Short mmCIF file of N, CA, C and O in Angstrom, two decimals:
data_model
loop_
_atom_site.label_atom_id
_atom_site.label_comp_id
_atom_site.label_asym_id
_atom_site.label_seq_id
_atom_site.Cartn_x
_atom_site.Cartn_y
_atom_site.Cartn_z
N UNK A 1 -9.94 4.34 12.21
CA UNK A 1 -10.18 5.26 11.13
C UNK A 1 -9.35 4.85 9.91
O UNK A 1 -8.15 4.63 10.01
N UNK A 2 -9.99 4.73 8.77
CA UNK A 2 -9.30 4.35 7.55
C UNK A 2 -8.67 5.59 6.92
O UNK A 2 -9.29 6.63 6.77
N UNK A 3 -7.41 5.42 6.55
CA UNK A 3 -6.61 6.51 5.98
C UNK A 3 -6.06 6.06 4.63
O UNK A 3 -5.68 4.90 4.46
N UNK A 4 -6.03 6.97 3.68
CA UNK A 4 -5.42 6.68 2.37
C UNK A 4 -4.02 7.27 2.35
O UNK A 4 -3.81 8.39 2.79
N UNK A 5 -3.08 6.50 1.80
CA UNK A 5 -1.70 6.95 1.70
C UNK A 5 -1.15 6.63 0.32
O UNK A 5 -1.58 5.66 -0.31
N UNK A 6 -0.20 7.42 -0.12
CA UNK A 6 0.53 7.18 -1.36
C UNK A 6 2.00 7.08 -0.99
O UNK A 6 2.51 7.88 -0.21
N UNK A 7 2.68 6.07 -1.55
CA UNK A 7 4.10 5.90 -1.23
C UNK A 7 4.85 5.36 -2.44
O UNK A 7 4.37 4.45 -3.13
N UNK A 8 6.03 5.90 -2.66
CA UNK A 8 6.88 5.38 -3.71
C UNK A 8 7.28 3.96 -3.35
O UNK A 8 7.79 3.70 -2.27
N UNK A 9 7.00 3.02 -4.23
CA UNK A 9 7.34 1.62 -4.00
C UNK A 9 8.64 1.27 -4.71
O UNK A 9 9.51 0.62 -4.13
N UNK A 10 8.77 1.71 -5.98
CA UNK A 10 9.92 1.26 -6.74
C UNK A 10 10.18 2.15 -7.95
O UNK A 10 9.42 2.15 -8.89
N UNK A 11 11.31 2.90 -7.93
CA UNK A 11 11.76 3.52 -9.17
C UNK A 11 12.69 2.51 -9.84
O UNK A 11 13.57 1.95 -9.20
N UNK A 12 12.48 2.25 -11.11
CA UNK A 12 13.24 1.19 -11.78
C UNK A 12 13.86 1.73 -13.07
O UNK A 12 13.14 2.10 -14.00
N UNK A 13 15.19 1.77 -13.10
CA UNK A 13 15.91 2.25 -14.26
C UNK A 13 16.01 1.13 -15.29
O UNK A 13 16.45 0.03 -14.98
N UNK A 14 15.58 1.44 -16.51
CA UNK A 14 15.65 0.47 -17.61
C UNK A 14 16.69 0.94 -18.62
O UNK A 14 16.76 2.11 -18.94
N UNK A 15 17.45 0.03 -19.14
CA UNK A 15 18.46 0.40 -20.13
C UNK A 15 17.82 0.89 -21.43
O UNK A 15 18.47 1.49 -22.27
N UNK A 16 16.52 0.65 -21.57
CA UNK A 16 15.79 1.14 -22.74
C UNK A 16 15.68 2.66 -22.75
O UNK A 16 15.32 3.25 -23.77
N UNK A 17 15.96 3.28 -21.63
CA UNK A 17 15.85 4.73 -21.54
C UNK A 17 14.57 5.20 -20.90
O UNK A 17 14.18 6.36 -21.04
N UNK A 18 13.90 4.34 -20.18
CA UNK A 18 12.70 4.72 -19.43
C UNK A 18 12.90 4.42 -17.96
O UNK A 18 13.48 3.40 -17.60
N UNK A 19 12.38 5.32 -17.14
CA UNK A 19 12.36 5.10 -15.70
C UNK A 19 10.95 4.66 -15.34
O UNK A 19 9.98 5.41 -15.54
N UNK A 20 10.81 3.43 -14.88
CA UNK A 20 9.52 2.95 -14.43
C UNK A 20 9.32 3.37 -12.98
O UNK A 20 10.25 3.29 -12.17
N UNK A 21 8.14 3.85 -12.66
CA UNK A 21 7.85 4.30 -11.30
C UNK A 21 6.59 3.59 -10.82
O UNK A 21 5.52 3.69 -11.43
N UNK A 22 6.72 2.86 -9.71
CA UNK A 22 5.60 2.11 -9.13
C UNK A 22 5.25 2.77 -7.79
O UNK A 22 6.11 2.94 -6.93
N UNK A 23 3.99 3.15 -7.65
CA UNK A 23 3.51 3.86 -6.47
C UNK A 23 2.44 3.02 -5.79
O UNK A 23 1.52 2.52 -6.44
N UNK A 24 2.56 2.86 -4.48
CA UNK A 24 1.56 2.13 -3.70
C UNK A 24 0.44 3.08 -3.29
O UNK A 24 0.70 4.16 -2.75
N UNK A 25 -0.79 2.67 -3.57
CA UNK A 25 -1.98 3.37 -3.08
C UNK A 25 -2.51 2.51 -1.93
O UNK A 25 -3.04 1.42 -2.16
N UNK A 26 -2.33 2.99 -0.72
CA UNK A 26 -2.60 2.19 0.47
C UNK A 26 -3.86 2.64 1.20
O UNK A 26 -4.15 3.84 1.29
N UNK A 27 -4.58 1.65 1.74
CA UNK A 27 -5.63 1.91 2.72
C UNK A 27 -5.11 1.37 4.04
O UNK A 27 -4.72 0.20 4.13
N UNK A 28 -5.09 2.23 5.05
CA UNK A 28 -4.54 1.87 6.36
C UNK A 28 -5.60 2.11 7.42
O UNK A 28 -6.21 3.18 7.47
N UNK A 29 -5.83 1.12 8.27
CA UNK A 29 -6.81 1.22 9.35
C UNK A 29 -6.07 1.05 10.67
O UNK A 29 -5.52 -0.02 10.95
N UNK A 30 -6.05 2.10 11.47
CA UNK A 30 -5.36 2.08 12.77
C UNK A 30 -3.93 1.56 12.64
O UNK A 30 -3.48 0.71 13.42
N UNK A 31 -3.21 2.04 11.62
CA UNK A 31 -1.81 1.66 11.43
C UNK A 31 -1.59 0.34 10.72
O UNK A 31 -0.46 -0.04 10.44
N UNK A 32 -2.67 -0.38 10.38
CA UNK A 32 -2.54 -1.67 9.71
C UNK A 32 -2.99 -1.54 8.26
O UNK A 32 -4.09 -1.09 7.97
N UNK A 33 -2.11 -1.97 7.34
CA UNK A 33 -2.45 -1.93 5.92
C UNK A 33 -3.55 -2.95 5.62
O UNK A 33 -3.41 -4.13 5.92
N UNK A 34 -4.64 -2.47 5.03
CA UNK A 34 -5.74 -3.38 4.71
C UNK A 34 -5.93 -3.55 3.20
O UNK A 34 -6.64 -4.46 2.76
N UNK A 35 -5.31 -2.67 2.40
CA UNK A 35 -5.40 -2.81 0.95
C UNK A 35 -4.24 -2.07 0.31
O UNK A 35 -3.77 -1.06 0.83
N UNK A 36 -3.78 -2.60 -0.83
CA UNK A 36 -2.73 -1.96 -1.60
C UNK A 36 -3.04 -2.17 -3.08
O UNK A 36 -3.27 -3.31 -3.51
N UNK A 37 -3.05 -1.08 -3.81
CA UNK A 37 -3.19 -1.13 -5.27
C UNK A 37 -2.04 -0.33 -5.85
O UNK A 37 -1.36 0.41 -5.13
N UNK A 38 -1.81 -0.47 -7.14
CA UNK A 38 -0.64 0.15 -7.76
C UNK A 38 -1.03 1.23 -8.75
O UNK A 38 -2.02 1.14 -9.46
N UNK A 39 -0.21 2.24 -8.76
CA UNK A 39 -0.28 3.31 -9.76
C UNK A 39 1.10 3.33 -10.40
O UNK A 39 2.11 3.34 -9.70
N UNK A 40 1.16 3.27 -11.73
CA UNK A 40 2.44 3.22 -12.42
C UNK A 40 2.55 4.34 -13.44
O UNK A 40 1.55 4.77 -14.01
N UNK A 41 3.80 4.75 -13.66
CA UNK A 41 4.09 5.70 -14.72
C UNK A 41 5.47 5.39 -15.27
O UNK A 41 6.23 4.64 -14.65
N UNK A 42 5.77 5.96 -16.41
CA UNK A 42 7.07 5.76 -17.04
C UNK A 42 7.57 7.11 -17.52
O UNK A 42 6.82 7.89 -18.11
N UNK A 43 8.84 7.39 -17.25
CA UNK A 43 9.42 8.67 -17.64
C UNK A 43 10.58 8.39 -18.59
O UNK A 43 11.55 7.73 -18.20
N UNK A 44 10.50 8.87 -19.83
CA UNK A 44 11.60 8.62 -20.77
C UNK A 44 12.86 9.39 -20.39
O UNK A 44 12.81 10.35 -19.62
N UNK A 45 13.97 8.96 -20.95
CA UNK A 45 15.26 9.56 -20.62
C UNK A 45 15.27 11.07 -20.88
O UNK A 45 15.90 11.83 -20.15
N UNK A 46 14.55 11.51 -21.90
CA UNK A 46 14.49 12.93 -22.21
C UNK A 46 13.20 13.57 -21.70
O UNK A 46 12.84 14.68 -22.08
N UNK A 47 12.53 12.88 -20.79
CA UNK A 47 11.26 13.36 -20.26
C UNK A 47 11.42 14.41 -19.18
O UNK A 47 12.49 14.56 -18.57
N UNK A 48 10.35 15.13 -18.94
CA UNK A 48 10.30 16.16 -17.91
C UNK A 48 9.76 15.53 -16.62
O UNK A 48 8.55 15.29 -16.50
N UNK A 49 10.65 15.25 -15.69
CA UNK A 49 10.27 14.55 -14.45
C UNK A 49 9.23 15.35 -13.68
O UNK A 49 8.23 14.80 -13.22
N UNK A 50 9.46 16.65 -13.53
CA UNK A 50 8.52 17.47 -12.75
C UNK A 50 7.12 17.47 -13.37
O UNK A 50 6.13 17.34 -12.64
N UNK A 51 7.04 17.58 -14.67
CA UNK A 51 5.73 17.58 -15.34
C UNK A 51 5.04 16.23 -15.19
O UNK A 51 3.83 16.16 -14.93
N UNK A 52 5.79 15.14 -15.33
CA UNK A 52 5.20 13.81 -15.22
C UNK A 52 4.69 13.55 -13.80
O UNK A 52 3.58 13.05 -13.61
N UNK A 53 5.50 13.90 -12.81
CA UNK A 53 5.09 13.67 -11.42
C UNK A 53 3.94 14.60 -11.04
O UNK A 53 3.05 14.23 -10.27
N UNK A 54 3.91 15.79 -11.60
CA UNK A 54 2.79 16.69 -11.36
C UNK A 54 1.49 16.07 -11.88
O UNK A 54 0.45 16.11 -11.21
N UNK A 55 1.56 15.46 -13.06
CA UNK A 55 0.38 14.78 -13.62
C UNK A 55 -0.02 13.58 -12.76
O UNK A 55 -1.21 13.35 -12.52
N UNK A 56 0.97 12.82 -12.30
CA UNK A 56 0.70 11.67 -11.43
C UNK A 56 0.04 12.14 -10.13
O UNK A 56 -0.95 11.56 -9.68
N UNK A 57 0.59 13.18 -9.53
CA UNK A 57 0.02 13.69 -8.28
C UNK A 57 -1.41 14.17 -8.48
O UNK A 57 -2.27 13.92 -7.63
N UNK A 58 -1.68 14.84 -9.59
CA UNK A 58 -3.05 15.28 -9.87
C UNK A 58 -3.99 14.09 -9.97
O UNK A 58 -5.11 14.12 -9.46
N UNK A 59 -3.52 13.02 -10.61
CA UNK A 59 -4.35 11.82 -10.74
C UNK A 59 -4.56 11.15 -9.39
O UNK A 59 -5.67 10.71 -9.09
N UNK A 60 -3.52 11.07 -8.58
CA UNK A 60 -3.66 10.47 -7.25
C UNK A 60 -4.71 11.23 -6.43
O UNK A 60 -5.59 10.62 -5.81
N UNK A 61 -4.64 12.55 -6.46
CA UNK A 61 -5.59 13.37 -5.71
C UNK A 61 -7.01 13.17 -6.26
O UNK A 61 -7.97 13.04 -5.48
N UNK A 62 -7.12 13.08 -7.57
CA UNK A 62 -8.42 12.82 -8.19
C UNK A 62 -9.01 11.49 -7.72
O UNK A 62 -10.23 11.34 -7.57
N UNK A 63 -8.14 10.52 -7.49
CA UNK A 63 -8.56 9.20 -7.02
C UNK A 63 -8.79 9.14 -5.50
O UNK A 63 -9.17 8.11 -4.97
N UNK A 64 -8.52 10.26 -4.81
CA UNK A 64 -8.76 10.31 -3.37
C UNK A 64 -7.55 9.98 -2.51
O UNK A 64 -7.68 9.76 -1.31
N UNK A 65 -6.37 9.95 -3.12
CA UNK A 65 -5.13 9.66 -2.39
C UNK A 65 -4.30 10.93 -2.31
O UNK A 65 -4.40 11.81 -3.17
N UNK A 66 -3.44 11.03 -1.31
CA UNK A 66 -2.58 12.22 -1.23
C UNK A 66 -1.49 12.19 -2.30
O UNK A 66 -1.12 11.12 -2.80
N UNK A 67 -1.00 13.36 -2.66
CA UNK A 67 0.12 13.47 -3.60
C UNK A 67 1.36 12.85 -2.96
O UNK A 67 1.46 12.70 -1.74
N UNK A 68 2.31 12.48 -3.80
CA UNK A 68 3.58 11.94 -3.31
C UNK A 68 4.30 12.99 -2.46
O UNK A 68 4.21 14.19 -2.73
N UNK A 69 5.04 12.51 -1.48
CA UNK A 69 5.79 13.42 -0.61
C UNK A 69 6.97 14.01 -1.36
O UNK A 69 7.43 13.47 -2.38
N UNK A 70 7.49 15.11 -0.85
CA UNK A 70 8.67 15.74 -1.44
C UNK A 70 9.85 14.78 -1.43
O UNK A 70 10.65 14.75 -2.38
N UNK A 71 9.96 13.95 -0.40
CA UNK A 71 11.04 12.97 -0.32
C UNK A 71 10.92 11.93 -1.44
O UNK A 71 11.92 11.59 -2.08
N UNK A 72 9.71 11.44 -1.69
CA UNK A 72 9.51 10.47 -2.77
C UNK A 72 9.82 11.10 -4.13
O UNK A 72 10.46 10.47 -4.98
N UNK A 73 9.39 12.33 -4.33
CA UNK A 73 9.66 13.02 -5.59
C UNK A 73 11.16 13.20 -5.78
O UNK A 73 11.69 12.99 -6.88
N UNK A 74 11.86 13.54 -4.73
CA UNK A 74 13.32 13.69 -4.80
C UNK A 74 13.99 12.38 -5.21
O UNK A 74 14.92 12.38 -6.02
N UNK A 75 13.53 11.26 -4.66
CA UNK A 75 14.10 9.96 -5.02
C UNK A 75 13.85 9.64 -6.50
O UNK A 75 14.73 9.10 -7.18
N UNK A 76 12.69 9.99 -7.01
CA UNK A 76 12.38 9.77 -8.42
C UNK A 76 13.30 10.62 -9.29
O UNK A 76 13.86 10.14 -10.28
N UNK A 77 13.49 11.87 -8.90
CA UNK A 77 14.38 12.76 -9.65
C UNK A 77 15.82 12.22 -9.65
O UNK A 77 16.51 12.27 -10.67
N UNK A 78 16.27 11.71 -8.51
CA UNK A 78 17.62 11.16 -8.41
C UNK A 78 17.77 9.92 -9.28
O UNK A 78 18.78 9.74 -9.96
N UNK A 79 16.76 9.06 -9.28
CA UNK A 79 16.81 7.85 -10.11
C UNK A 79 16.85 8.23 -11.59
O UNK A 79 17.59 7.63 -12.37
N UNK A 80 16.06 9.23 -11.97
CA UNK A 80 16.06 9.68 -13.37
C UNK A 80 17.43 10.25 -13.74
O UNK A 80 17.96 9.96 -14.82
N UNK A 81 18.02 11.03 -12.86
CA UNK A 81 19.35 11.60 -13.13
C UNK A 81 20.39 10.50 -13.29
O UNK A 81 21.27 10.59 -14.16
N UNK A 82 20.30 9.44 -12.49
CA UNK A 82 21.22 8.30 -12.63
C UNK A 82 21.04 7.63 -13.98
O UNK A 82 22.02 7.26 -14.64
N UNK A 83 19.80 7.46 -14.40
CA UNK A 83 19.53 6.84 -15.69
C UNK A 83 20.10 7.69 -16.81
O UNK A 83 20.74 7.17 -17.73
N UNK A 84 19.91 8.99 -16.73
CA UNK A 84 20.43 9.89 -17.76
C UNK A 84 21.95 9.80 -17.81
O UNK A 84 22.54 9.69 -18.89
N UNK A 85 22.59 9.82 -16.63
CA UNK A 85 24.05 9.73 -16.59
C UNK A 85 24.58 8.43 -17.19
O UNK A 85 25.63 8.42 -17.82
N UNK A 86 23.84 7.37 -17.01
CA UNK A 86 24.30 6.05 -17.46
C UNK A 86 23.94 5.74 -18.92
O UNK A 86 24.72 5.18 -19.66
N UNK A 87 22.74 6.13 -19.33
CA UNK A 87 22.23 5.67 -20.62
C UNK A 87 22.00 6.74 -21.68
O UNK A 87 21.64 6.41 -22.80
N UNK A 88 22.19 8.02 -21.34
CA UNK A 88 21.97 9.06 -22.34
C UNK A 88 22.99 8.93 -23.47
O UNK A 88 24.17 8.64 -23.21
N UNK A 89 22.55 9.13 -24.70
CA UNK A 89 23.49 9.06 -25.82
C UNK A 89 24.59 10.10 -25.64
O UNK A 89 24.34 11.23 -25.22
N UNK A 90 25.80 9.72 -25.98
CA UNK A 90 26.95 10.63 -25.84
C UNK A 90 27.23 11.37 -27.11
O UNK A 90 27.10 10.95 -28.17
#
């Protein structure tokens, strides 16, 4: 049975003040990955993480993939908080 999955692949902090987020859109057949495509978004340092991820999740569902897990969302929020702590203007 082919299953669609969404998984956080890479949150990437940029010194430019944007958090790049790379999400894997996976097709899995009996536990074996048969296809992977990418969904990307960028969250600025002063951006609303919850609103951006809500929009991403809506798009994933529209494309037939499940929304990101609460654990993945938490990791994105943590990465954004690290970026803000490091690069926000003082």
